[in-house]
XYZ file of C-alpha atoms in Angstrom:
533
model
C 33.385 12.292 -109.566
C 33.931 8.675 -107.373
C 30.773 7.599 -105.582
C 31.384 8.017 -101.897
C 31.769 4.678 -100.183
C 33.856 2.143 -99.323
C 37.563 2.863 -101.532
C 36.570 6.148 -102.537
C 38.878 8.704 -102.243
C 38.819 12.872 -102.126
C 41.124 14.655 -104.405
C 42.737 17.804 -102.295
C 40.429 20.286 -103.527
C 37.553 18.088 -102.098
C 40.078 17.510 -98.639
C 40.809 21.289 -98.650
C 37.047 22.236 -98.725
C 36.152 19.696 -95.795
C 38.953 21.454 -93.792
C 37.604 25.178 -94.493
C 34.152 23.689 -93.808
C 34.988 22.425 -90.219
C 37.201 25.656 -89.824
C 40.013 22.995 -89.053
C 42.894 25.525 -90.860
C 45.670 22.556 -92.380
C 48.337 21.797 -90.523
C 47.585 23.921 -87.472
C 47.552 22.632 -83.756
C 43.553 22.971 -84.199
C 43.687 19.645 -85.810
C 44.955 18.173 -82.468
C 42.422 19.886 -80.096
C 39.661 18.878 -82.926
C 40.387 15.163 -81.091
C 39.315 16.360 -77.803
C 37.438 19.850 -78.683
C 33.453 19.644 -77.882
C 32.267 19.570 -80.914
C 29.962 16.982 -83.202
C 31.782 18.067 -86.646
C 34.061 15.474 -88.534
C 37.796 15.853 -88.434
C 40.471 14.305 -90.056
C 43.683 15.130 -87.941
C 45.521 14.418 -84.819
C 47.700 12.251 -86.461
C 50.539 14.440 -85.639
C 49.597 14.107 -81.928
C 49.743 10.627 -81.966
C 52.837 8.060 -81.250
C 54.107 5.137 -83.677
C 52.159 2.941 -81.439
C 49.020 4.236 -82.179
C 48.062 3.656 -85.659
C 44.605 4.755 -86.359
C 41.963 2.355 -87.098
C 41.105 1.817 -90.310
C 38.486 3.239 -91.979
C 35.207 0.705 -92.528
C 31.878 0.155 -94.198
C 29.105 1.501 -93.936
C 27.801 0.872 -90.223
C 24.794 -1.489 -90.838
C 21.848 -0.122 -88.524
C 19.886 -3.175 -86.380
C 17.031 -4.806 -87.654
C 15.365 -4.967 -84.246
C 12.755 -2.241 -83.001
C 14.680 -1.911 -79.707
C 14.402 1.762 -79.517
C 16.981 4.655 -79.774
C 19.219 5.014 -77.299
C 22.388 6.976 -76.350
C 25.541 5.532 -74.891
C 27.555 7.090 -72.716
C 31.380 6.073 -72.767
C 33.222 5.281 -69.196
C 37.373 5.499 -69.455
C 39.396 7.634 -67.143
C 35.501 9.245 -65.451
C 34.666 6.674 -62.987
C 31.855 8.498 -61.430
C 28.322 9.424 -61.492
C 29.044 13.165 -59.717
C 30.214 16.286 -62.205
C 30.266 14.202 -64.703
C 29.495 16.324 -68.205
C 29.036 13.667 -71.056
C 26.310 11.215 -68.380
C 24.430 15.026 -67.357
C 24.428 15.730 -71.293
C 22.984 12.084 -71.998
C 20.758 12.576 -69.597
C 19.679 15.659 -70.777
C 19.065 14.536 -74.108
C 16.120 12.682 -72.972
C 16.542 8.948 -74.632
C 17.407 5.946 -72.404
C 21.079 5.447 -71.495
C 23.437 2.675 -71.811
C 26.927 2.788 -69.949
C 29.288 1.153 -70.815
C 33.214 0.339 -70.844
C 35.896 -0.652 -73.299
C 38.514 -2.944 -72.259
C 41.401 -2.496 -75.342
C 44.620 -2.558 -73.407
C 45.975 -3.724 -77.262
C 45.138 -0.628 -78.799
C 47.434 1.210 -76.254
C 50.508 -0.473 -77.334
C 53.628 -0.107 -75.059
C 51.494 1.754 -72.416
C 49.004 -0.802 -71.131
C 48.210 -0.411 -67.935
C 50.609 -1.980 -65.054
C 49.246 -4.104 -62.300
C 49.204 -1.571 -60.091
C 46.802 0.100 -62.188
C 44.325 -2.694 -63.605
C 43.990 -3.955 -59.994
C 43.047 -0.636 -59.104
C 40.341 -0.208 -62.173
C 39.021 -3.182 -60.936
C 37.784 -2.565 -58.201
C 36.969 0.872 -59.130
C 34.627 -0.485 -62.101
C 32.822 -2.419 -59.143
C 31.794 1.096 -57.030
C 30.861 2.342 -60.240
C 28.269 -0.249 -60.982
C 26.850 0.569 -57.713
C 26.911 3.956 -58.201
C 25.039 3.476 -61.696
C 22.722 1.265 -60.024
C 21.863 3.699 -57.108
C 20.351 5.953 -60.308
C 19.132 3.048 -62.275
C 21.617 2.581 -64.902
C 23.122 -0.825 -65.677
C 27.273 -0.677 -66.591
C 27.808 -2.959 -69.591
C 31.083 -4.250 -70.784
C 33.181 -4.589 -74.048
C 35.950 -6.447 -75.097
C 38.091 -5.592 -78.140
C 41.141 -5.079 -79.973
C 40.187 -1.344 -81.028
C 37.417 0.717 -78.908
C 35.926 1.671 -82.688
C 35.437 -1.688 -83.373
C 33.630 -2.708 -80.325
C 31.210 -0.023 -80.629
C 30.442 -0.524 -84.216
C 29.964 -4.288 -83.322
C 27.811 -2.532 -80.248
C 25.866 0.249 -82.746
C 25.279 -2.398 -85.783
C 22.770 -4.653 -82.918
C 21.669 -1.092 -80.748
C 19.616 1.827 -82.101
C 22.170 4.323 -80.691
C 22.054 8.018 -81.763
C 24.271 9.815 -80.116
C 27.815 9.199 -78.246
C 28.727 11.138 -75.607
C 31.972 10.457 -73.938
C 35.235 13.064 -71.860
C 37.966 13.956 -73.104
C 41.416 12.423 -72.456
C 44.509 14.572 -73.475
C 47.635 11.687 -74.148
C 48.689 11.133 -78.008
C 47.628 7.698 -77.562
C 43.780 8.763 -76.352
C 44.007 11.691 -78.924
C 44.579 9.395 -82.235
C 42.226 6.917 -81.054
C 39.754 9.645 -79.909
C 39.906 11.299 -83.557
C 39.717 8.096 -85.252
C 36.244 7.289 -83.736
C 35.145 10.595 -84.283
C 35.319 10.625 -87.500
C 34.390 7.296 -88.229
C 31.208 7.351 -86.381
C 29.895 10.960 -87.691
C 30.478 9.449 -91.431
C 28.269 7.078 -90.292
C 25.169 8.951 -89.027
C 26.274 8.380 -85.388
C 26.499 11.946 -83.354
C 29.493 12.064 -81.294
C 29.718 14.569 -78.590
C 32.775 15.141 -76.110
C 33.427 16.622 -72.831
C 36.086 18.162 -70.868
C 35.914 16.420 -67.303
C 39.508 15.873 -66.377
C 40.626 19.457 -65.972
C 40.000 23.087 -64.618
C 40.762 24.691 -68.392
C 41.195 22.642 -72.037
C 45.030 23.303 -72.756
C 44.315 25.039 -75.782
C 42.278 28.025 -73.527
C 45.705 28.469 -71.682
C 48.285 30.284 -74.367
C 50.248 32.491 -74.478
C 49.915 36.659 -75.750
C 50.656 34.985 -79.843
C 48.540 32.104 -79.337
C 51.612 29.545 -78.569
C 51.834 27.000 -75.750
C 54.441 27.847 -72.898
C 57.260 25.617 -72.177
C 57.311 26.366 -68.506
C 55.182 25.734 -65.698
C 55.688 29.344 -63.854
C 54.473 30.916 -67.190
C 51.773 28.440 -67.387
C 50.242 28.905 -64.113
C 50.507 32.465 -64.057
C 48.469 32.888 -67.124
C 45.981 29.931 -65.784
C 45.660 32.327 -62.590
C 44.824 35.357 -64.886
C 42.127 33.962 -67.048
C 39.428 36.333 -67.375
C 36.629 33.131 -66.137
C 36.634 30.760 -63.623
C 36.518 27.049 -64.054
C 32.831 25.512 -64.541
C 31.226 24.749 -61.501
C 30.697 21.013 -60.388
C 26.861 19.294 -61.334
C 25.724 16.667 -59.606
C 24.831 13.298 -60.004
C 21.935 12.557 -62.357
C 18.912 11.544 -60.001
C 18.024 8.881 -62.368
C 18.771 7.333 -65.339
C 16.076 5.923 -68.124
C 16.835 2.014 -68.663
C 16.519 1.111 -72.503
C 14.161 -1.203 -73.139
C 14.628 -5.584 -72.456
C 15.271 -5.389 -76.105
C 18.486 -3.691 -76.134
C 20.032 -5.831 -73.069
C 18.632 -8.526 -75.647
C 20.826 -7.833 -78.179
C 23.529 -6.528 -76.039
C 24.290 -10.334 -74.769
C 25.994 -10.819 -78.009
C 28.721 -8.464 -77.728
C 28.740 -7.550 -73.817
C 30.479 -9.875 -71.178
C 30.890 -9.363 -67.552
C 33.756 -7.826 -65.418
C 35.321 -11.109 -64.662
C 35.417 -11.872 -67.943
C 37.612 -8.972 -68.875
C 40.508 -10.935 -66.847
C 41.950 -7.785 -65.863
C 44.230 -9.406 -63.302
C 45.742 -12.896 -63.733
C 45.415 -14.678 -60.829
C 49.102 -14.639 -59.491
C 49.019 -10.730 -60.126
C 45.799 -10.752 -57.968
C 47.286 -12.180 -55.058
C 50.162 -10.241 -55.595
C 48.138 -7.049 -55.051
C 46.806 -8.027 -51.495
C 48.967 -5.284 -49.571
C 47.142 -3.319 -51.993
C 43.243 -3.803 -50.635
C 45.486 -3.755 -46.993
C 45.933 0.069 -47.944
C 43.590 1.578 -50.495
C 39.945 1.683 -51.082
C 39.180 2.895 -54.546
C 36.070 4.329 -55.426
C 34.160 7.774 -55.487
C 33.043 6.879 -51.624
C 37.027 6.403 -51.007
C 37.914 9.329 -52.843
C 35.612 11.657 -50.871
C 36.466 10.348 -47.420
C 40.105 10.929 -47.653
C 39.758 14.016 -49.240
C 37.617 15.375 -46.090
C 39.982 13.676 -44.067
C 42.840 15.829 -45.332
C 41.324 18.967 -45.559
C 40.508 18.117 -41.730
C 43.588 16.857 -40.620
C 46.462 18.205 -42.999
C 45.461 20.900 -45.255
C 45.700 23.469 -42.245
C 50.076 22.262 -42.164
C 50.227 21.828 -45.621
C 52.329 24.623 -46.951
C 55.011 23.786 -44.218
C 54.476 20.128 -44.040
C 53.781 19.018 -47.261
C 57.218 17.976 -48.106
C 57.731 15.594 -44.944
C 57.620 11.980 -46.044
C 57.490 10.701 -42.203
C 53.916 11.864 -41.968
C 50.624 11.727 -44.014
C 51.142 14.871 -45.429
C 49.780 14.997 -48.704
C 46.134 14.172 -49.922
C 47.361 10.979 -51.809
C 44.240 11.615 -53.443
C 46.567 10.922 -57.343
C 45.164 7.162 -58.126
C 41.629 8.431 -57.106
C 42.133 11.292 -59.792
C 43.741 9.227 -62.313
C 40.711 6.950 -62.615
C 38.169 9.906 -62.234
C 36.440 8.982 -59.137
C 36.089 12.155 -57.896
C 36.227 15.569 -60.070
C 39.252 18.052 -60.250
C 36.894 20.697 -60.242
C 34.933 19.646 -57.149
C 38.562 19.695 -55.223
C 38.727 22.847 -56.445
C 35.865 24.927 -55.231
C 36.221 22.695 -52.027
C 39.307 24.396 -51.122
C 38.541 27.608 -52.361
C 35.438 27.621 -50.215
C 37.617 26.787 -46.966
C 40.339 29.579 -48.131
C 37.279 31.779 -48.547
C 35.938 31.202 -44.653
C 39.689 31.493 -43.131
C 40.028 34.467 -44.682
C 36.795 35.705 -43.103
C 37.846 33.668 -39.486
C 34.863 31.624 -39.914
C 34.719 27.487 -38.537
C 33.612 25.771 -41.198
C 32.779 22.262 -42.109
C 34.021 20.921 -45.110
C 31.439 21.727 -47.847
C 30.286 19.920 -51.177
C 31.576 16.789 -49.601
C 29.807 13.609 -48.090
C 28.562 13.422 -44.521
C 29.499 10.289 -43.549
C 32.773 10.206 -44.511
C 35.767 9.519 -41.778
C 39.351 8.892 -41.482
C 40.468 6.816 -43.969
C 43.823 4.406 -43.606
C 46.580 7.162 -44.114
C 45.339 8.895 -40.893
C 44.051 6.372 -38.725
C 47.605 6.385 -36.867
C 47.812 9.931 -36.423
C 47.494 11.564 -33.162
C 43.853 13.437 -32.163
C 43.001 16.847 -32.912
C 44.340 18.167 -29.801
C 47.795 16.543 -30.255
C 47.839 17.525 -33.647
C 46.974 21.489 -32.410
C 49.532 21.191 -29.771
C 52.341 20.092 -32.281
C 51.032 22.706 -35.040
C 51.037 25.502 -32.639
C 55.144 24.507 -31.462
C 56.027 24.604 -35.104
C 54.789 28.264 -35.379
C 56.180 29.245 -31.875
C 59.396 28.306 -33.032
C 59.088 30.178 -36.650
C 58.188 33.121 -34.201
C 61.370 32.660 -31.978
C 63.940 32.277 -34.277
C 61.936 34.820 -37.182
C 62.126 32.079 -40.269
C 59.373 32.242 -42.754
C 57.633 28.863 -42.871
C 57.497 27.369 -46.737
C 57.782 23.834 -48.197
C 60.605 25.405 -50.590
C 62.809 26.417 -47.544
C 66.303 24.241 -47.449
C 67.742 22.818 -44.649
C 70.224 25.837 -42.997
C 67.238 28.538 -44.424
C 65.324 27.459 -41.363
C 67.147 29.777 -39.200
C 67.973 32.599 -41.348
C 66.050 35.555 -39.665
C 63.543 38.350 -41.487
C 65.704 41.187 -43.325
C 64.569 44.218 -41.285
C 62.185 46.475 -42.434
C 63.936 48.803 -44.834
C 67.112 46.396 -45.421
C 66.492 45.872 -48.791
C 65.443 43.251 -51.488
C 62.253 43.672 -50.114
C 62.304 41.141 -46.941
C 63.149 38.314 -49.135
C 66.097 36.725 -47.118
C 64.577 34.158 -45.560
C 61.888 33.392 -47.813
C 61.345 30.135 -50.731
C 62.208 30.463 -53.960
C 58.017 31.622 -54.912
C 56.087 33.857 -52.539
C 53.796 31.127 -50.361
C 49.946 31.670 -50.644
C 48.802 30.062 -47.451
C 47.934 26.029 -47.268
C 44.941 26.607 -49.439
C 46.828 28.162 -52.586
C 49.799 25.727 -52.455
C 47.048 23.108 -52.341
C 45.501 24.582 -55.797
C 49.292 25.012 -56.984
C 49.218 21.622 -56.495
C 46.380 21.148 -58.643
C 47.765 23.124 -61.180
C 50.829 20.985 -61.187
C 48.313 18.278 -62.543
C 47.017 20.391 -65.734
C 50.565 21.075 -65.925
C 51.568 17.689 -66.933
C 48.122 16.928 -69.097
C 49.304 20.507 -71.003
C 52.494 18.976 -72.022
C 51.254 15.403 -72.871
C 48.823 17.413 -75.482
C 51.127 20.202 -77.281
C 54.080 18.232 -77.072
C 53.334 14.572 -77.324
C 56.761 13.261 -77.559
C 58.230 13.342 -74.291
C 57.140 10.245 -73.361
C 59.595 8.499 -75.974
C 62.462 11.372 -75.714
C 63.369 14.529 -73.597
C 61.809 17.970 -74.492
C 65.308 19.413 -73.957
C 67.425 18.381 -76.867
C 71.129 18.562 -75.254
C 70.071 15.625 -72.786
C 68.443 13.470 -75.805
C 72.544 11.803 -76.616
C 73.564 11.036 -73.015
C 75.631 8.049 -72.684
C 73.715 5.601 -70.583
C 75.234 2.811 -68.391
C 73.321 -0.226 -69.658
C 73.632 -2.094 -66.506
C 70.676 -4.619 -65.794
C 72.055 -5.887 -62.599
C 71.845 -2.273 -61.205
C 68.701 -1.646 -62.777
C 67.737 -4.942 -61.112
C 69.404 -3.759 -57.782
C 67.420 -0.744 -58.392
C 63.763 -1.639 -58.856
C 64.069 -4.028 -55.577
C 65.355 -1.476 -53.023
C 68.603 -3.431 -52.601
C 71.336 -0.238 -53.499
C 72.080 -0.001 -50.058
C 71.418 3.937 -49.589
C 68.535 3.673 -47.230
C 65.932 6.416 -48.182
C 66.150 5.237 -51.954
C 65.847 0.902 -51.018
C 62.808 2.350 -48.795
C 61.107 4.295 -51.191
C 61.282 1.753 -53.976
C 60.025 -1.162 -51.790
C 57.082 1.332 -50.606
C 56.688 1.340 -54.209
C 56.238 -2.030 -54.817
C 53.896 -2.857 -51.556
C 51.399 0.016 -51.683
C 51.866 1.394 -55.846
C 52.104 4.619 -54.117
C 55.166 7.317 -53.587
C 55.308 10.845 -52.274
C 56.180 12.942 -54.690
C 59.325 13.950 -52.954
C 60.381 10.379 -52.924
C 59.569 10.134 -56.639
C 62.161 12.638 -57.273
C 64.842 11.434 -55.267
C 64.752 7.701 -56.521
C 64.517 8.689 -60.429
C 67.527 11.412 -59.370
C 69.174 8.502 -58.245
C 68.567 6.791 -61.106
C 69.493 9.144 -63.848
C 71.879 10.893 -62.032
C 73.683 8.631 -60.033
C 73.325 5.646 -62.080
C 73.273 6.980 -65.188
C 70.795 4.623 -66.181
C 68.009 5.016 -68.721
C 65.123 7.306 -67.665
C 63.157 5.070 -69.910
C 64.028 2.093 -67.503
C 62.560 4.154 -64.642
C 59.358 4.599 -66.629
C 58.529 1.188 -67.474
C 58.937 0.183 -63.818
C 57.054 3.210 -62.421
C 54.025 2.436 -65.277
C 54.101 -1.191 -63.871
C 54.032 -0.297 -60.247
C 52.405 2.700 -59.914
C 48.535 3.288 -58.984
C 48.378 6.656 -60.713
C 50.914 5.944 -63.149
C 50.090 8.808 -66.154
C 51.513 9.932 -69.883
């Protein structure tokens, strides 16, 4: 048998035995899931989930251990979970009992064609600044690493610092799955324990499957199954009260590989000047996320069922940029809304729980009417609805609002005038929106090719109109269609669009102009603050 080490290759029987020991059936979906599963075992899979641009990092020689006696530490790798509240990786590192070194790695080259766009990088820069403050409040210091791949940056750090365990939270897009699989396999083989957690979803993708263990193809089936699971999502955890700092020797060794946030050069000077309007509109960071969510619960959640489709008022929470970088926990949102739903069901008047007491109305609601005016407007809406006999719902088309209810016994079990799906109240409607977010991660995990080609095979041979002039007019808001143009100008100036307007401009691009949807994807990726795969 050849010696283990660089250049050694396992026979097919050895590889098969290794898979048996780890419990991974060869060629199964468990291989892809293992890259994100909370485990410390080695895996050789997830390559099937990787797009062509996300090649796995090459296996390197054994990691050289640091010569200096600087003490054992645990490393927490922050990615798109830039918060201290309800951060499972951070809490697990604290429970491990070692000094903790929090790090952030900037490796845009590894993300290939999906490097963060201008708007996303602007948000990231300011969100990291807020994370620095949050970590300082509990006694920690955030270190920045720059590398062409995350694995090379980590190995460079581990060669200088005695790291015993690496903690990070899962991501579910194909690029991240391939990278995380490579990191786990390489570092586990080099003696560093890698432990991962779910901090981005209510349930892991492989927890929501059909009766035969197959993934779902439609949201309705997925959402129905998710609501019928026998266990509730994990309750959110508070931020650690205090974190033990590594010794000064660790920080001395860190100077050789670490850099500052400014040295990462997330934005060029020209890009920074082009994003001045974003600074006036948004407040990145966990504190800003809590403020905007509390304001939404106080001002707009009550009317969410029938006003969420309106684009001329602040009808949605506008939390998507905050949630993209994990500044607020989805479980924190879920249970806060559930608590409010329970209080409303018992006719209790209760403030927003589990949220900051210092919150005040953020920018989207600063220009809204005061509470008394809002109450009058909502009461009038309800009176109009009772007078016309209609059922209010965001899916009710314009013409159905004046349709009367079906009298008792008039057939169809009172279905006339109802929206396409049964409205469960404002709290249920908002939780359904969280379900749509889970669905997008679910699709990315089980169908990683959807950012390159259509999920429906009949749409893969559309005769597109490759007209660059039309595309330029669409993305600059100069099509001559006022609604489309206003939306595209809003996207460029604020980095955000109401979801209804996203559908309008995307449909106009693809169905009216017959321009390739990949062109629209690239423009949205560059402009949106919350661009996700």
